[in-house]
CSV table of C-alpha atoms in Angstrom, one decimal:
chain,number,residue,atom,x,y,z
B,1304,UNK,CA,-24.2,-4.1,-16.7
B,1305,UNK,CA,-22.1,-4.1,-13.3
B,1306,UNK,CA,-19.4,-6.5,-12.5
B,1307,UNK,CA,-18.4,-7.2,-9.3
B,1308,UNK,CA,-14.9,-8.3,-8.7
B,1309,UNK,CA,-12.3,-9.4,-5.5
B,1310,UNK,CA,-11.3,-6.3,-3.9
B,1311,UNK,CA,-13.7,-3.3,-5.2
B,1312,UNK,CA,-12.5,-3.3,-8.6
B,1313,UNK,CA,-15.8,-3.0,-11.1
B,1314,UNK,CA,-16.7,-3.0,-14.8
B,1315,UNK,CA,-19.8,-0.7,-16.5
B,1316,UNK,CA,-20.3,-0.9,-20.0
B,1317,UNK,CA,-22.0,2.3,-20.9
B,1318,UNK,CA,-21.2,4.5,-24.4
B,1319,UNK,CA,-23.7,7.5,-23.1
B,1320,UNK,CA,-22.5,10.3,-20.0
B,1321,UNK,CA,-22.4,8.4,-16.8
B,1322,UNK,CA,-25.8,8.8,-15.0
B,1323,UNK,CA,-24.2,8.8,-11.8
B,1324,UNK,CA,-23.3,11.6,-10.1
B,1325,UNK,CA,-19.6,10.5,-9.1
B,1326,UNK,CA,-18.4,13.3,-11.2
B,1327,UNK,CA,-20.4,15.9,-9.6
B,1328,UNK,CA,-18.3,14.9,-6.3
B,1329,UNK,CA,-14.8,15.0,-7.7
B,1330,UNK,CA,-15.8,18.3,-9.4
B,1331,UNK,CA,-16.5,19.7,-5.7
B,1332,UNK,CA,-12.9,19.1,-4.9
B,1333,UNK,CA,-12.0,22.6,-4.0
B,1334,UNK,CA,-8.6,21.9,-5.6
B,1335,UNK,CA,-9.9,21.0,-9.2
B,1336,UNK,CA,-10.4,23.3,-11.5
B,1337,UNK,CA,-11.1,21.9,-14.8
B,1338,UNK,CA,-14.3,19.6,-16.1
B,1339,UNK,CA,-13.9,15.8,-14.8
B,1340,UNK,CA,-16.8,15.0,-16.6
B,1341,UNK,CA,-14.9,15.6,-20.1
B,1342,UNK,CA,-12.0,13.6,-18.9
B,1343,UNK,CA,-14.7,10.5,-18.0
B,1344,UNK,CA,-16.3,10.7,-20.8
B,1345,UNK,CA,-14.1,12.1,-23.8
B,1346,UNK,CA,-13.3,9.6,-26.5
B,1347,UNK,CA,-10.8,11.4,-28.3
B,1348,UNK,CA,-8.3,12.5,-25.6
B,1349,UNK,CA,-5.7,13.6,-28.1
B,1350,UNK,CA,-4.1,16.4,-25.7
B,1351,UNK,CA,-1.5,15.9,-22.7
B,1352,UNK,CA,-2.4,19.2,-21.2
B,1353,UNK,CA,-4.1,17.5,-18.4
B,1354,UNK,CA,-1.2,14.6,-17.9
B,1355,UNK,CA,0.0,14.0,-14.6
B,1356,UNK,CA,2.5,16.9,-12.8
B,1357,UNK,CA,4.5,14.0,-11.2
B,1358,UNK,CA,5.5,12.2,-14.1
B,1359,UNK,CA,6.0,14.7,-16.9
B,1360,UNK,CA,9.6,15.1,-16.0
B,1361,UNK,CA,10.9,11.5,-16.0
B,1362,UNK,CA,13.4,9.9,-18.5
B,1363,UNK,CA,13.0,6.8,-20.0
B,1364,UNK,CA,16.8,6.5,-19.3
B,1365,UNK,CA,16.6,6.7,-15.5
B,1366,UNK,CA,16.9,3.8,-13.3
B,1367,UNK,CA,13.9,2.9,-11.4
B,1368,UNK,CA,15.4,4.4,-8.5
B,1369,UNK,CA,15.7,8.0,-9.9
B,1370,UNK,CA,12.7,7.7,-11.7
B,1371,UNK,CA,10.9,6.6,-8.4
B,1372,UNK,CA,12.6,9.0,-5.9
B,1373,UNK,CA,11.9,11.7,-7.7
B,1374,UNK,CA,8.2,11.1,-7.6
B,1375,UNK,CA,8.3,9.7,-4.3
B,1376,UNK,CA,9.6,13.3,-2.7
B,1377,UNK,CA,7.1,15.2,-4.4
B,1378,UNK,CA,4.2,13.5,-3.0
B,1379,UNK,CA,2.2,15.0,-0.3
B,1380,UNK,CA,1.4,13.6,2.7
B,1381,UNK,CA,-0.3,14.0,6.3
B,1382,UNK,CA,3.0,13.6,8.4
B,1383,UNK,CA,6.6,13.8,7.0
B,1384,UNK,CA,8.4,11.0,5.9
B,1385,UNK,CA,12.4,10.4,6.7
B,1386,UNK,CA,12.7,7.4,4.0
B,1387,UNK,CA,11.5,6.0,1.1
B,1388,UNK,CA,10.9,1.8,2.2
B,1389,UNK,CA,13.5,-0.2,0.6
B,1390,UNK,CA,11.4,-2.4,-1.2
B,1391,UNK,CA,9.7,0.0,-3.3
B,1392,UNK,CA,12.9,2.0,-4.1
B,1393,UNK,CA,14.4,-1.1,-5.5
B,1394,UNK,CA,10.9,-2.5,-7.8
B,1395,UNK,CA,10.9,-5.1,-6.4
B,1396,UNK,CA,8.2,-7.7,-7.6
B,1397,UNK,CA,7.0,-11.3,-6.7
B,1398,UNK,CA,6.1,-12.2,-10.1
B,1399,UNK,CA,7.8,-15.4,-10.2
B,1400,UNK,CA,6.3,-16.2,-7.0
B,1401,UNK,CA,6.1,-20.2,-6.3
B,1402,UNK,CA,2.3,-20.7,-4.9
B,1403,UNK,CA,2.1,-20.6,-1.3
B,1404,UNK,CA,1.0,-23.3,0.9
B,1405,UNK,CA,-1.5,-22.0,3.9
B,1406,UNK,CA,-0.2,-22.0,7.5
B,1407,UNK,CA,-1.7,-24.8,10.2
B,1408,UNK,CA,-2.8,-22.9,13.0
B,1409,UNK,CA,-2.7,-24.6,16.2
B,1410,UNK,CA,-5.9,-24.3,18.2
B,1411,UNK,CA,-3.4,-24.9,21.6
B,1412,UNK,CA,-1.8,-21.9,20.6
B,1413,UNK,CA,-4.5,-20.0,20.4
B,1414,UNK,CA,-5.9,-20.8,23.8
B,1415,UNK,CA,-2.7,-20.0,25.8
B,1416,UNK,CA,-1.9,-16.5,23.7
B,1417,UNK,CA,-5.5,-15.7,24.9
B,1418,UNK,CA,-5.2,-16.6,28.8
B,1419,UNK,CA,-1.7,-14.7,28.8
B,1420,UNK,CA,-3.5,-12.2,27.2
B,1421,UNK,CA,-6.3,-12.0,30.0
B,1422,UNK,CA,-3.2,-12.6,32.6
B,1423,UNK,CA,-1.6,-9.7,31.6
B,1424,UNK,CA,-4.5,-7.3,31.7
B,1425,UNK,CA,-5.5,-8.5,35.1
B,1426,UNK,CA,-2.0,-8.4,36.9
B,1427,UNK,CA,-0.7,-5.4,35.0
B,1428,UNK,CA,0.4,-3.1,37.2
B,1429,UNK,CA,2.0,0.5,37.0
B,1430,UNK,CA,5.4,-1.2,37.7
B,1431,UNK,CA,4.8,-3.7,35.8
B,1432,UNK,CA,8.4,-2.4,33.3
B,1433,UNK,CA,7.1,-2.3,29.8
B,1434,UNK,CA,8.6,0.2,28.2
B,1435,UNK,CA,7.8,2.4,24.5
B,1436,UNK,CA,10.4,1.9,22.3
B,1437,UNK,CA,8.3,3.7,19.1
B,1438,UNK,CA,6.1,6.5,19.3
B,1439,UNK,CA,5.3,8.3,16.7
B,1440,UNK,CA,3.3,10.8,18.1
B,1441,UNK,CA,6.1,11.9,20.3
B,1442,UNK,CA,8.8,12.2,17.0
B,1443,UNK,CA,6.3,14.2,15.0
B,1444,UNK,CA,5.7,16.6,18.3
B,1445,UNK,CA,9.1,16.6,19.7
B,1446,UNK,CA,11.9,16.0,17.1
B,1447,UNK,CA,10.4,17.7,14.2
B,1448,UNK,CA,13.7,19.5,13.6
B,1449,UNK,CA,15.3,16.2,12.9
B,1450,UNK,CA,13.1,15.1,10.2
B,1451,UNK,CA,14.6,15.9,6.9
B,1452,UNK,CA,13.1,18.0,4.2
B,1453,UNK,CA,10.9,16.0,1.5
B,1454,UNK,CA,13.6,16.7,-1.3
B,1455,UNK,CA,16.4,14.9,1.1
B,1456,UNK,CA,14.2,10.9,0.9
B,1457,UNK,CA,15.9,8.4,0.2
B,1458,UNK,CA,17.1,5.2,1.0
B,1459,UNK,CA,20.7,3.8,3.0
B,1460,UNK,CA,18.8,0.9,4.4
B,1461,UNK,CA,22.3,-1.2,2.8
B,1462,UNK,CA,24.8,1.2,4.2
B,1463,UNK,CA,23.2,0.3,7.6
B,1464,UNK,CA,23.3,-3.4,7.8
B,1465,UNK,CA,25.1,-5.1,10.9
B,1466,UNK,CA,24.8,-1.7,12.4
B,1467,UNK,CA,25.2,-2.3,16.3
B,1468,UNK,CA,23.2,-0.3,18.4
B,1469,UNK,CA,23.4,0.5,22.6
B,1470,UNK,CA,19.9,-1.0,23.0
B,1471,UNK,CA,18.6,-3.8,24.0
B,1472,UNK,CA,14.9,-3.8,21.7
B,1473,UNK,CA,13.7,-3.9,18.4
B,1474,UNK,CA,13.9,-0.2,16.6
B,1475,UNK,CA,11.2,0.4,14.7
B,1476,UNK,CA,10.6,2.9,12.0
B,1477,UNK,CA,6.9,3.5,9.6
B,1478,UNK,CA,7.6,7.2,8.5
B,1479,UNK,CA,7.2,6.0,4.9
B,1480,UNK,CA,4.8,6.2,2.2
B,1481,UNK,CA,1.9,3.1,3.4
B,1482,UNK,CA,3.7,2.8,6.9
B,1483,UNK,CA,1.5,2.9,9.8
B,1484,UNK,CA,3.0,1.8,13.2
B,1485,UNK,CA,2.0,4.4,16.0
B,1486,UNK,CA,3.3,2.9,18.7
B,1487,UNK,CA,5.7,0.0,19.8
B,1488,UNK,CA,5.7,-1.1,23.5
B,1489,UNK,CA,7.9,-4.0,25.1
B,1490,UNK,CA,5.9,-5.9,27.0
B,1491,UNK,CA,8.8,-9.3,27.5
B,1492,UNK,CA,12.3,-9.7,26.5
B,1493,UNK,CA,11.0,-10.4,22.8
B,1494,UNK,CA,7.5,-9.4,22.8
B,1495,UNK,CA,5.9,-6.3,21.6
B,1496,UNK,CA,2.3,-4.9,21.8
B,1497,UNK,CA,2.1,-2.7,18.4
B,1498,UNK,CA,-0.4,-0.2,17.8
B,1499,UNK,CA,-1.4,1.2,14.2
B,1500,UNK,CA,-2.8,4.3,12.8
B,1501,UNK,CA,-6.3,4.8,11.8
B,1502,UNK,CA,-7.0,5.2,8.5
B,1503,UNK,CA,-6.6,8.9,7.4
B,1504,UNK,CA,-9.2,11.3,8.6
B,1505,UNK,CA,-10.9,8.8,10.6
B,1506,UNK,CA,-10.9,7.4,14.2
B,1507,UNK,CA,-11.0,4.0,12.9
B,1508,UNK,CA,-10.9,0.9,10.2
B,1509,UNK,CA,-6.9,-0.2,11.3
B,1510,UNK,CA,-6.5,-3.7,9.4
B,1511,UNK,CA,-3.6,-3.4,6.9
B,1512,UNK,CA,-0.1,-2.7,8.6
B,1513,UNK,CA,3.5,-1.6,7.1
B,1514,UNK,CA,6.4,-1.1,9.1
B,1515,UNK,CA,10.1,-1.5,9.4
B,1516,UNK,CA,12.1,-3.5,12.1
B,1517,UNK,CA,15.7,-3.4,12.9
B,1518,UNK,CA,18.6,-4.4,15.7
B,1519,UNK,CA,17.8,-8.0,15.9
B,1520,UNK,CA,19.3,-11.0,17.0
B,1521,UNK,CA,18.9,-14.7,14.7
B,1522,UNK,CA,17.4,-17.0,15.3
B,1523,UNK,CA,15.6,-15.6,18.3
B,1524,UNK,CA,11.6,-16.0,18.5
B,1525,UNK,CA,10.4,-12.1,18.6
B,1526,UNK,CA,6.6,-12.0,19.2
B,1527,UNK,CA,4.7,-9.3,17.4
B,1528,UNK,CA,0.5,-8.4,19.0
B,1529,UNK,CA,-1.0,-5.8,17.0
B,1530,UNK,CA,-3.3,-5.1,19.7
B,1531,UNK,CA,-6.3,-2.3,17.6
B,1532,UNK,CA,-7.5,-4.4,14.7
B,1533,UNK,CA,-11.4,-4.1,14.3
B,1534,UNK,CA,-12.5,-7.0,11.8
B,1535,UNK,CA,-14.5,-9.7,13.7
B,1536,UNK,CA,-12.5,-12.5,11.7
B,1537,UNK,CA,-9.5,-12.7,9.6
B,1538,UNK,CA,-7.8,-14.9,7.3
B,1539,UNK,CA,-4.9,-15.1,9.8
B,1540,UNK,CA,-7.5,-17.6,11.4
B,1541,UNK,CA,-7.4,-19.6,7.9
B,1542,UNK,CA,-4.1,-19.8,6.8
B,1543,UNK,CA,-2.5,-16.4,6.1
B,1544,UNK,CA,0.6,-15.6,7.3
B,1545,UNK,CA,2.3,-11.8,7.3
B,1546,UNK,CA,5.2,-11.6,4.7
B,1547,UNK,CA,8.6,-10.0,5.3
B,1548,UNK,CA,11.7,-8.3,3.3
B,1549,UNK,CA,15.2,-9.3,4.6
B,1550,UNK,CA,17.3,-5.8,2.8
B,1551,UNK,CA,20.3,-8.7,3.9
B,1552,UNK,CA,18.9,-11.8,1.7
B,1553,UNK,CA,18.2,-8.9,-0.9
B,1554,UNK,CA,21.6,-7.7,-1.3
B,1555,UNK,CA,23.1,-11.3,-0.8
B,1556,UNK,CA,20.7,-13.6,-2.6
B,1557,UNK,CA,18.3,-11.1,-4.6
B,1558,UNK,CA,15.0,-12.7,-2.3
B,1559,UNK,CA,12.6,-10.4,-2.1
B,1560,UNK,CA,9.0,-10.8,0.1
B,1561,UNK,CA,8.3,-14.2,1.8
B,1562,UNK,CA,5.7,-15.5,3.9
B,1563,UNK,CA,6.7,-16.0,8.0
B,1564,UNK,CA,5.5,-16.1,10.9
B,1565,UNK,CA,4.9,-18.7,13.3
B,1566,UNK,CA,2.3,-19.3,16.5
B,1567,UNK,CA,-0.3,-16.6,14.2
B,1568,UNK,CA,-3.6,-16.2,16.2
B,1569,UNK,CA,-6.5,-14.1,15.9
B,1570,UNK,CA,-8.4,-13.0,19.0
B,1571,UNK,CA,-10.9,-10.6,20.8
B,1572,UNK,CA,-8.7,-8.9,23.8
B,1573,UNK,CA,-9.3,-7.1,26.7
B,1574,UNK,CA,-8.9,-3.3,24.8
B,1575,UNK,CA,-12.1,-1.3,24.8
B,1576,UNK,CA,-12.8,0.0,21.7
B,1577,UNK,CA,-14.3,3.6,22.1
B,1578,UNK,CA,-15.6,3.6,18.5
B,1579,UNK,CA,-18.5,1.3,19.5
B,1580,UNK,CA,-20.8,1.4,22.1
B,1581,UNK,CA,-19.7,-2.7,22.8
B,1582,UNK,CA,-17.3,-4.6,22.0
B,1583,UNK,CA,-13.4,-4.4,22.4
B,1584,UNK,CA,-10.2,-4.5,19.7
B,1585,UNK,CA,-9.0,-8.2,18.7
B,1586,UNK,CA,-5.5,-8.6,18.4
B,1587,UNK,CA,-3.3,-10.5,15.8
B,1588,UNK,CA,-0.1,-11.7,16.9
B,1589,UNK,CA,2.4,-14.0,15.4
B,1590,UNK,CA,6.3,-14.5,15.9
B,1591,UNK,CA,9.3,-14.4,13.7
B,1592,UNK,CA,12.5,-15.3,13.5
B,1593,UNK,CA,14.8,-12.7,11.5
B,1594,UNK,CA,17.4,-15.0,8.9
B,1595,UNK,CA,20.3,-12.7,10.4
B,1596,UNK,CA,21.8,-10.7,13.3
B,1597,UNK,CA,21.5,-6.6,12.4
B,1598,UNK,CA,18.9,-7.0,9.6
B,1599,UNK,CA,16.8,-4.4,8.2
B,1600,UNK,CA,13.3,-6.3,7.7
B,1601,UNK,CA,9.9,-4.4,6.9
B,1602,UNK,CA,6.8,-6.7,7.5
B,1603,UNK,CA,3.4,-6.1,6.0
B,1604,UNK,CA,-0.5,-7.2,5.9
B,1605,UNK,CA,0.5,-8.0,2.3
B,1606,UNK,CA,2.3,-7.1,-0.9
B,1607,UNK,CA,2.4,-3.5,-0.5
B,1608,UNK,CA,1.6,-1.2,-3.7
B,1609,UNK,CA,2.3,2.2,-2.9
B,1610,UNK,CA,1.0,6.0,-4.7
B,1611,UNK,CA,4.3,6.5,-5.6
B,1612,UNK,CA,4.6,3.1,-7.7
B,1613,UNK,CA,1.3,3.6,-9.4
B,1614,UNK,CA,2.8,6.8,-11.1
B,1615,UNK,CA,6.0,5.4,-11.3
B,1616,UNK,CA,3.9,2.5,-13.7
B,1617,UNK,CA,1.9,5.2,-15.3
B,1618,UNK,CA,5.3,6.3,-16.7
B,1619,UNK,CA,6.2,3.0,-17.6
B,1620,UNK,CA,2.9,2.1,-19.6
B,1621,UNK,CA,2.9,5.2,-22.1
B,1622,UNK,CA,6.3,4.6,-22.8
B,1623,UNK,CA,6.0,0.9,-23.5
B,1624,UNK,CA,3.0,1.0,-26.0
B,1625,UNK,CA,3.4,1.7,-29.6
B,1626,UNK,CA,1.8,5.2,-30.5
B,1627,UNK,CA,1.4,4.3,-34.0
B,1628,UNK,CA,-1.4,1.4,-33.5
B,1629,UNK,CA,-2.3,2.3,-29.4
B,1630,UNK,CA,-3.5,5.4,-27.8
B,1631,UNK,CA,-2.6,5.6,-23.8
B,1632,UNK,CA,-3.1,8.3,-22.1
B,1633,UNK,CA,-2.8,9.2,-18.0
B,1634,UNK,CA,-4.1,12.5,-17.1
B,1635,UNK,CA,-5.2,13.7,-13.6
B,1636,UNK,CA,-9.1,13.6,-12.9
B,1637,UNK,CA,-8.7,15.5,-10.3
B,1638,UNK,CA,-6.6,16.4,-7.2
B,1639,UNK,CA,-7.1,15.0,-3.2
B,1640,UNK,CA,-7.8,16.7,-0.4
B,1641,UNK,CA,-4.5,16.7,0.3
B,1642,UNK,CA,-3.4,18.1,-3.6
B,1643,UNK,CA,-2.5,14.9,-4.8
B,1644,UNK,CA,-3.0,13.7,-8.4
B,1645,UNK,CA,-5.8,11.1,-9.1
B,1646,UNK,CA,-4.6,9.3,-12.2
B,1647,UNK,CA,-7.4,8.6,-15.1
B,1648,UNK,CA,-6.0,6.2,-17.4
B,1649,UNK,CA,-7.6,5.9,-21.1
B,1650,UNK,CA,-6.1,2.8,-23.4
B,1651,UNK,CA,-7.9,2.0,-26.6
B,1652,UNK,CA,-6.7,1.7,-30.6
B,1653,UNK,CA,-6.1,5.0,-32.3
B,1654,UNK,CA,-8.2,5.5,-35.3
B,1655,UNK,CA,-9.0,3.3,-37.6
B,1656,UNK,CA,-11.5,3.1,-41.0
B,1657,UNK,CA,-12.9,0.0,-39.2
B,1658,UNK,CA,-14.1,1.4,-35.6
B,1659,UNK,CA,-14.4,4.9,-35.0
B,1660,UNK,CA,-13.6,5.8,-31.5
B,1661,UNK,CA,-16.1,8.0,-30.9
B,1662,UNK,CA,-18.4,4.8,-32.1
B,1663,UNK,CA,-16.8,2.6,-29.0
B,1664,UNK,CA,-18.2,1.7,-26.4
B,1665,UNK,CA,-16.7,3.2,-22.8
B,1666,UNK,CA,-15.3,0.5,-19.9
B,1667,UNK,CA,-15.1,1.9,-16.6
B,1668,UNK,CA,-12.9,0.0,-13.8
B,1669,UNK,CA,-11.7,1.9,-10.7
B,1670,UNK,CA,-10.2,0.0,-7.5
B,1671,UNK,CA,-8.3,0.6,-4.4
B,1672,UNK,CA,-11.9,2.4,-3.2
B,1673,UNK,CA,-10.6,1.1,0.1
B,1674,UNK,CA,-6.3,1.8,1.2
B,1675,UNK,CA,-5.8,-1.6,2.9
B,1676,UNK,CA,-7.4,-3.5,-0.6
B,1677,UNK,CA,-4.1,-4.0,-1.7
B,1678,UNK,CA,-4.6,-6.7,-3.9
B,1679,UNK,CA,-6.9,-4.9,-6.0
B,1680,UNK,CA,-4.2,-2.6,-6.5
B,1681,UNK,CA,-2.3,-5.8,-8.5
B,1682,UNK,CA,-5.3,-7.2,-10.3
B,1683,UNK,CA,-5.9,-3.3,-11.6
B,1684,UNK,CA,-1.8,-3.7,-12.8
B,1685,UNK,CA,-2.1,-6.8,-14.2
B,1686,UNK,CA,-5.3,-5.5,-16.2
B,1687,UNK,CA,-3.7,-2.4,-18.0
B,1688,UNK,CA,-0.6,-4.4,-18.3
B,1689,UNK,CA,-2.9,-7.2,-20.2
B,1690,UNK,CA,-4.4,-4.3,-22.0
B,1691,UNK,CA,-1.0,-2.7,-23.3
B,1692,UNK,CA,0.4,-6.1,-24.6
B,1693,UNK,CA,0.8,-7.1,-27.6
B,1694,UNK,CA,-1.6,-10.0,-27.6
B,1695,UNK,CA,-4.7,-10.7,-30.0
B,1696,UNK,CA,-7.2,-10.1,-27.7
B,1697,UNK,CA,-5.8,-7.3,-25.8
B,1698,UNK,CA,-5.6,-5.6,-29.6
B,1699,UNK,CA,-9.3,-6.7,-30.3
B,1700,UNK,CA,-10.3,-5.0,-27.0
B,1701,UNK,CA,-8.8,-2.1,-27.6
B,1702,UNK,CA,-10.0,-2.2,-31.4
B,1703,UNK,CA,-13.7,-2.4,-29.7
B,1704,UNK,CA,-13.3,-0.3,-26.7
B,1705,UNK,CA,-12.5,2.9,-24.8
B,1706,UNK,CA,-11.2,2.0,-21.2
B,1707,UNK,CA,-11.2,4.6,-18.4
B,1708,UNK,CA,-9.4,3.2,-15.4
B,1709,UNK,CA,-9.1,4.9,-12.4
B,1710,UNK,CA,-6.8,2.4,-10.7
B,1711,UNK,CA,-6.4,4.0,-6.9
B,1712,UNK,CA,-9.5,5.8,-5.7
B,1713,UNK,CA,-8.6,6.6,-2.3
B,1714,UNK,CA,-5.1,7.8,-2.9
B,1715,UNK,CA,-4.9,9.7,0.4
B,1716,UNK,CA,-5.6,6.7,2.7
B,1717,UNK,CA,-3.0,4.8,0.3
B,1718,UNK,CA,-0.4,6.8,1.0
B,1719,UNK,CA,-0.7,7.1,4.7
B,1720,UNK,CA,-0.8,3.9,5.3
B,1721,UNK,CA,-3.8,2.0,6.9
């Protein structure tokens, strides 16, 4: 039986070898080098040879931001970061959340972002004074002396506040595990067209977006086009709003992520997209106004859930159940193209007289097939979390079952940020 849930995340009930030939594929990694198949499909597990490299150093004693730098520098990725984001250093989480009313878009708005849209492109002229204030492809080929060594990351995001700077723009920074600005351009006095990455190894799908902003003034209206998304609609159009991380209300009020954003519009713009024969790139734009002068604020598609934090968790889970009464396990299944780990998570009861486990049936879920399906990423948490509690039903599942979780599929694209 297949179950279809929000955000790529499936069920299959099966107690035989999986049919499919998904384990033929991750055995053609040409960095594996052990049997995926036994990992899938063994109900015993009772060996941590195969647990993950990043973790098997940590101590339950270390803060979560030891514990999370030090997996955080060890993680590979295309281009070299020079920070970790501050909202992932620190843990933080919107659990306590209050629900979220939905923005009212105003159809007015709409029209006259479009028409100075189509103003722009017609008038634009080589003089015309905008001006690049973020380019990453120009850091990564020009200052790559500057960037610091993976083992240096970290994070002085607090040590920087109110920090006054000779320019008179936005600085903007995505080097980070899930950041993807490419490019920043000043277009008005507070207006900037942004452009994002592809998502990795592709010329393409650019939807989600993480990035850091700094060197503002309150109060002040800064509008914010992200000029190369490719969906034909978006929820902006319904309701959603981005959500940003004041490192200032954190450190002064402990707030973490809110919604913002004001005048948010959706449209098709004037930006030929070479991917497709027809058709051109639609642009979301939408303005904030930063709480304080000299801020460090990172803004985001969504709630970001990063590589780093799903081994950090892995960590967290295995030391958190009881060993006596619940068998957890987090091995790698195999390793990316890029030698990263892809966690396999097994949680069921250890033996018992009742249930044997080799007589359980096996529960596959995976999710995060897709990077910018973030919120599969917290339904996947909030899952093994459910299934590590303490709860009747989480111990009558386990009592019943064998679950094999792979909880982020495409790792690489996760980490790069799309």
């Amino acid at each position: 039986m297949l179950l279809l849930l929000y955000g790529r995340l499936f069920v299959e009930f099966n107690n035989e070898t999986p049919k499919h030939n998904s384990a033929n594929k991750l055995k053609s990694n040409k960095y594996s080098n052990r049997n995926n198949t036994s990992i899938l499909t063994d109900h015993h597990l009772n060996t941590d040879k195969n647990d993950i490299g990043l973790i098997a150093n940590l101590r339950t004693c270390q803060t979560h931001k030891a514990a999370y730098l030090s997996i955080a520098k060890r993680v590979n990725s295309v281009s070299p970061f020079v920070k970790v984001a501050y909202p992932d250093w620190i843990g933080f989480n919107n659990d306590e959340q209050p629900m979220e009313s939905l923005y009212n878009s105003d159809v007015h708005v709409s029209r006259n972002k479009l028409l100075s849209c189509l103003e722009r492109s017609v008038s634009k002229r080589r003089d015309s004074g905008d001006m690049i204030v973020y380019d990453l492809d120009y850091l990564l080929e020009s200052v790559q002396d500057a960037c610091i060594s993976q083992q240096q990351l970290s994070n002085y995001d607090e040590r920087n506040l109110g920090a006054k700077s000779g320019f008179d723009h936005l600085h903007f920074e995505s080097r980070f595990e899930c950041g993807n600005l490419r490019k920043a351009i000043k277009i008005g006095p507070n207006e900037y067209d942004l452009i994002l990455n592809s998502d990795v190894n592709s010329m393409s799908h650019s939807q989600w977006f993480y990035f850091q902003v700094s060197n503002m003034e309150a109060a002040k209206p800064y509008v914010f086009n992200i000029v190369n998304m490719e969906k034909h609609n978006s929820q902006y159009k319904t309701g959603m709003q981005p959500i940003m991380f004041s490192v200032k209300d954190y450190a002064e009020f402990k707030k973490g992520w809110t919604r913002t954003g004001m005048d948010i519009c959706y449209y098709r713009n004037c930006y030929k997209n070479c991917n497709k024969s027809h058709g051109s790139y639609m642009t979301a734009t939408f303005s904030i106004q930063f709480p304080h002068d000299r801020d460090i604020c990172y803004i985001a598609y969504v709630y970001p859930y990063t590589y780093s934090k799903l081994l950090y968790k892995c960590f967290r889970w295995k030391n958190s159940v009881d060993p006596a009464t619940t068998l957890f396990r987090a091995n790698c299944l195999c390793r990316s193209l890029n030698n990263n780990e892809v966690p396999i998570i097994t949680i069921t009861s250890v033996e018992n007289n009742e249930k044997k486990i080799k007589d359980r049936h096996i529960i596959y879920l995976t999710s995060r097939v897709h990077p910018g399906e973030t919120s599969s990423s917290w339904v996947i948490d909030g899952v093994i979390d459910y299934l590590c509690g303490s709860t009747l039903t989480a111990k009558k599942a386990r009592d019943t079952y064998v679950f094999k979780i792979v909880p982020m599929l495409n790792i690489e694209g996760v980490i790069n940020g799309w």
